[in-house]
PDB file of C-alpha atoms in Angstrom:
ATOM      1  CA  MET A   1     -21.659 -23.998  41.397  1.00  0.00           C
ATOM      2  CA  GLY A   2     -23.307 -20.604  41.783  1.00  0.00           C
ATOM      3  CA  MET A   3     -24.804 -18.137  39.384  1.00  0.00           C
ATOM      4  CA  PRO A   4     -22.348 -16.582  36.952  1.00  0.00           C
ATOM      5  CA  VAL A   5     -21.451 -12.976  37.552  1.00  0.00           C
ATOM      6  CA  ILE A   6     -21.958 -10.824  34.475  1.00  0.00           C
ATOM      7  CA  THR A   7     -20.251  -7.473  34.596  1.00  0.00           C
ATOM      8  CA  PRO A   8     -21.115  -4.627  32.232  1.00  0.00           C
ATOM      9  CA  SER A   9     -18.745  -4.128  29.345  1.00  0.00           C
ATOM     10  CA  THR A  10     -16.829  -0.924  28.866  1.00  0.00           C
ATOM     11  CA  THR A  11     -16.652  -1.490  25.091  1.00  0.00           C
ATOM     12  CA  THR A  12     -18.065   1.399  23.120  1.00  0.00           C
ATOM     13  CA  ARG A  13     -20.743   0.934  20.481  1.00  0.00           C
ATOM     14  CA  THR A  14     -18.309   2.009  17.780  1.00  0.00           C
ATOM     15  CA  GLN A  15     -15.762  -0.581  18.911  1.00  0.00           C
ATOM     16  CA  ALA A  16     -18.414  -3.308  19.094  1.00  0.00           C
ATOM     17  CA  VAL A  17     -19.567  -2.615  15.522  1.00  0.00           C
ATOM     18  CA  THR A  18     -15.947  -2.480  14.353  1.00  0.00           C
ATOM     19  CA  ASP A  19     -15.223  -5.801  16.066  1.00  0.00           C
ATOM     20  CA  ILE A  20     -18.193  -7.460  14.366  1.00  0.00           C
ATOM     21  CA  ILE A  21     -17.194  -6.138  10.941  1.00  0.00           C
ATOM     22  CA  GLU A  22     -13.622  -7.320  11.544  1.00  0.00           C
ATOM     23  CA  SER A  23     -14.855 -10.774  12.554  1.00  0.00           C
ATOM     24  CA  VAL A  24     -16.865 -11.012   9.309  1.00  0.00           C
ATOM     25  CA  ALA A  25     -13.765 -10.026   7.323  1.00  0.00           C
ATOM     26  CA  LEU A  26     -11.738 -12.751   9.045  1.00  0.00           C
ATOM     27  CA  GLN A  27     -14.453 -15.320   8.362  1.00  0.00           C
ATOM     28  CA  GLU A  28     -14.551 -14.247   4.710  1.00  0.00           C
ATOM     29  CA  THR A  29     -10.799 -14.788   4.525  1.00  0.00           C
ATOM     30  CA  ALA A  30     -11.170 -18.274   5.988  1.00  0.00           C
ATOM     31  CA  LEU A  31     -13.919 -19.118   3.485  1.00  0.00           C
ATOM     32  CA  SER A  32     -11.755 -17.931   0.593  1.00  0.00           C
ATOM     33  CA  HIS A  33      -8.988 -20.283   1.769  1.00  0.00           C
ATOM     34  CA  ILE A  34     -11.462 -23.157   1.873  1.00  0.00           C
ATOM     35  CA  LEU A  35     -12.652 -22.428  -1.670  1.00  0.00           C
ATOM     36  CA  ASN A  36      -9.061 -22.182  -2.870  1.00  0.00           C
ATOM     37  CA  ALA A  37      -8.277 -25.569  -1.321  1.00  0.00           C
ATOM     38  CA  GLU A  38     -11.290 -27.089  -3.069  1.00  0.00           C
ATOM     39  CA  GLY A  39     -10.047 -25.712  -6.396  1.00  0.00           C
ATOM     40  CA  GLU A  40      -6.626 -27.213  -5.760  1.00  0.00           C
ATOM     41  CA  LYS A  41      -8.274 -30.538  -4.934  1.00  0.00           C
ATOM     42  CA  ILE A  42      -9.965 -30.586  -8.336  1.00  0.00           C
ATOM     43  CA  GLN A  43      -6.739 -29.632 -10.114  1.00  0.00           C
ATOM     44  CA  LYS A  44      -4.823 -32.457  -8.422  1.00  0.00           C
ATOM     45  CA  MET A  45      -7.495 -35.029  -9.187  1.00  0.00           C
ATOM     46  CA  VAL A  46      -7.707 -34.036 -12.851  1.00  0.00           C
ATOM     47  CA  ALA A  47      -3.913 -34.217 -13.151  1.00  0.00           C
ATOM     48  CA  LEU A  48      -3.732 -37.823 -11.893  1.00  0.00           C
ATOM     49  CA  PRO A  49      -2.697 -40.144 -14.717  1.00  0.00           C
ATOM     50  CA  ASP A  50      -5.101 -43.015 -13.976  1.00  0.00           C
ATOM     51  CA  VAL A  51      -8.073 -41.155 -12.536  1.00  0.00           C
ATOM     52  CA  THR A  52     -11.442 -42.696 -13.335  1.00  0.00           C
ATOM     53  CA  PRO A  53     -14.631 -40.840 -14.187  1.00  0.00           C
ATOM     54  CA  GLU A  54     -16.168 -42.212 -10.981  1.00  0.00           C
ATOM     55  CA  VAL A  55     -13.402 -40.702  -8.882  1.00  0.00           C
ATOM     56  CA  LEU A  56     -13.781 -37.374 -10.683  1.00  0.00           C
ATOM     57  CA  LEU A  57     -17.535 -37.422 -10.096  1.00  0.00           C
ATOM     58  CA  ALA A  58     -17.052 -38.216  -6.411  1.00  0.00           C
ATOM     59  CA  THR A  59     -14.539 -35.383  -6.129  1.00  0.00           C
ATOM     60  CA  ASN A  60     -16.941 -33.035  -7.879  1.00  0.00           C
ATOM     61  CA  LYS A  61     -19.735 -34.035  -5.499  1.00  0.00           C
ATOM     62  CA  SER A  62     -17.476 -33.394  -2.516  1.00  0.00           C
ATOM     63  CA  VAL A  63     -16.455 -29.973  -3.838  1.00  0.00           C
ATOM     64  CA  GLU A  64     -20.054 -29.106  -4.667  1.00  0.00           C
ATOM     65  CA  SER A  65     -21.080 -29.946  -1.112  1.00  0.00           C
ATOM     66  CA  MET A  66     -18.361 -27.695   0.298  1.00  0.00           C
ATOM     67  CA  VAL A  67     -19.242 -24.827  -2.062  1.00  0.00           C
ATOM     68  CA  ASN A  68     -22.891 -25.109  -0.987  1.00  0.00           C
ATOM     69  CA  ALA A  69     -21.866 -24.971   2.679  1.00  0.00           C
ATOM     70  CA  VAL A  70     -19.679 -21.923   2.024  1.00  0.00           C
ATOM     71  CA  SER A  71     -22.567 -20.261   0.165  1.00  0.00           C
ATOM     72  CA  ARG A  72     -24.834 -20.767   3.165  1.00  0.00           C
ATOM     73  CA  LEU A  73     -22.209 -19.247   5.451  1.00  0.00           C
ATOM     74  CA  GLU A  74     -21.840 -16.303   3.060  1.00  0.00           C
ATOM     75  CA  MET A  75     -25.564 -15.593   3.389  1.00  0.00           C
ATOM     76  CA  ILE A  76     -25.262 -15.638   7.172  1.00  0.00           C
ATOM     77  CA  LEU A  77     -22.296 -13.248   7.054  1.00  0.00           C
ATOM     78  CA  GLN A  78     -24.190 -10.938   4.689  1.00  0.00           C
ATOM     79  CA  SER A  79     -27.102 -10.940   7.111  1.00  0.00           C
ATOM     80  CA  LYS A  80     -24.763 -10.136   9.982  1.00  0.00           C
ATOM     81  CA  LEU A  81     -23.321  -7.176   8.075  1.00  0.00           C
ATOM     82  CA  SER A  82     -26.699  -5.882   6.921  1.00  0.00           C
ATOM     83  CA  THR A  83     -27.727  -5.607  10.570  1.00  0.00           C
ATOM     84  CA  PHE A  84     -25.219  -2.777  10.895  1.00  0.00           C
ATOM     85  CA  GLY A  85     -25.867  -1.107   7.539  1.00  0.00           C
ATOM     86  CA  GLY A  86     -27.322   2.021   9.114  1.00  0.00           C
ATOM     87  CA  CYS A  87     -25.131   2.007  12.203  1.00  0.00           C
ATOM     88  CA  LEU A  88     -22.076   3.815  10.946  1.00  0.00           C
ATOM     89  CA  CYS A  89     -20.887   6.098  13.657  1.00  0.00           C
ATOM     90  CA  GLU A  90     -20.447   9.632  12.422  1.00  0.00           C
ATOM     91  CA  GLY A  91     -17.640  11.927  13.403  1.00  0.00           C
ATOM     92  CA  GLY A  92     -15.783   9.242  15.322  1.00  0.00           C
ATOM     93  CA  SER A  93     -17.635  10.226  18.492  1.00  0.00           C
ATOM     94  CA  ASP A  94     -19.104   7.433  20.554  1.00  0.00           C
ATOM     95  CA  ALA A  95     -21.459   9.848  22.261  1.00  0.00           C
ATOM     96  CA  ALA A  96     -23.196  10.657  18.967  1.00  0.00           C
ATOM     97  CA  ALA A  97     -23.461   6.978  18.023  1.00  0.00           C
ATOM     98  CA  GLN A  98     -24.947   5.789  21.288  1.00  0.00           C
TER      99      GLN A  98
END
């Protein structure tokens, strides 16, 4: 197995920034689906006729853990976006942005 060959990309700076912003938007969408599923989990558990307080507490702990994980990911995504806060390409010209 030899050394990998890395070829230069022809992607423009504008497209690269756009791709990163789009990837953050897609990740935000995925996180919103996760949070929605956690809310539905709580609703289903509360609606059970014979649910015990212990089961509700365990469910709450599980949801809390997931919300904390999502919060950490949100901070990472915010950091990723803030990296490009001053990188908006003006005039749609890649030459000016490079």
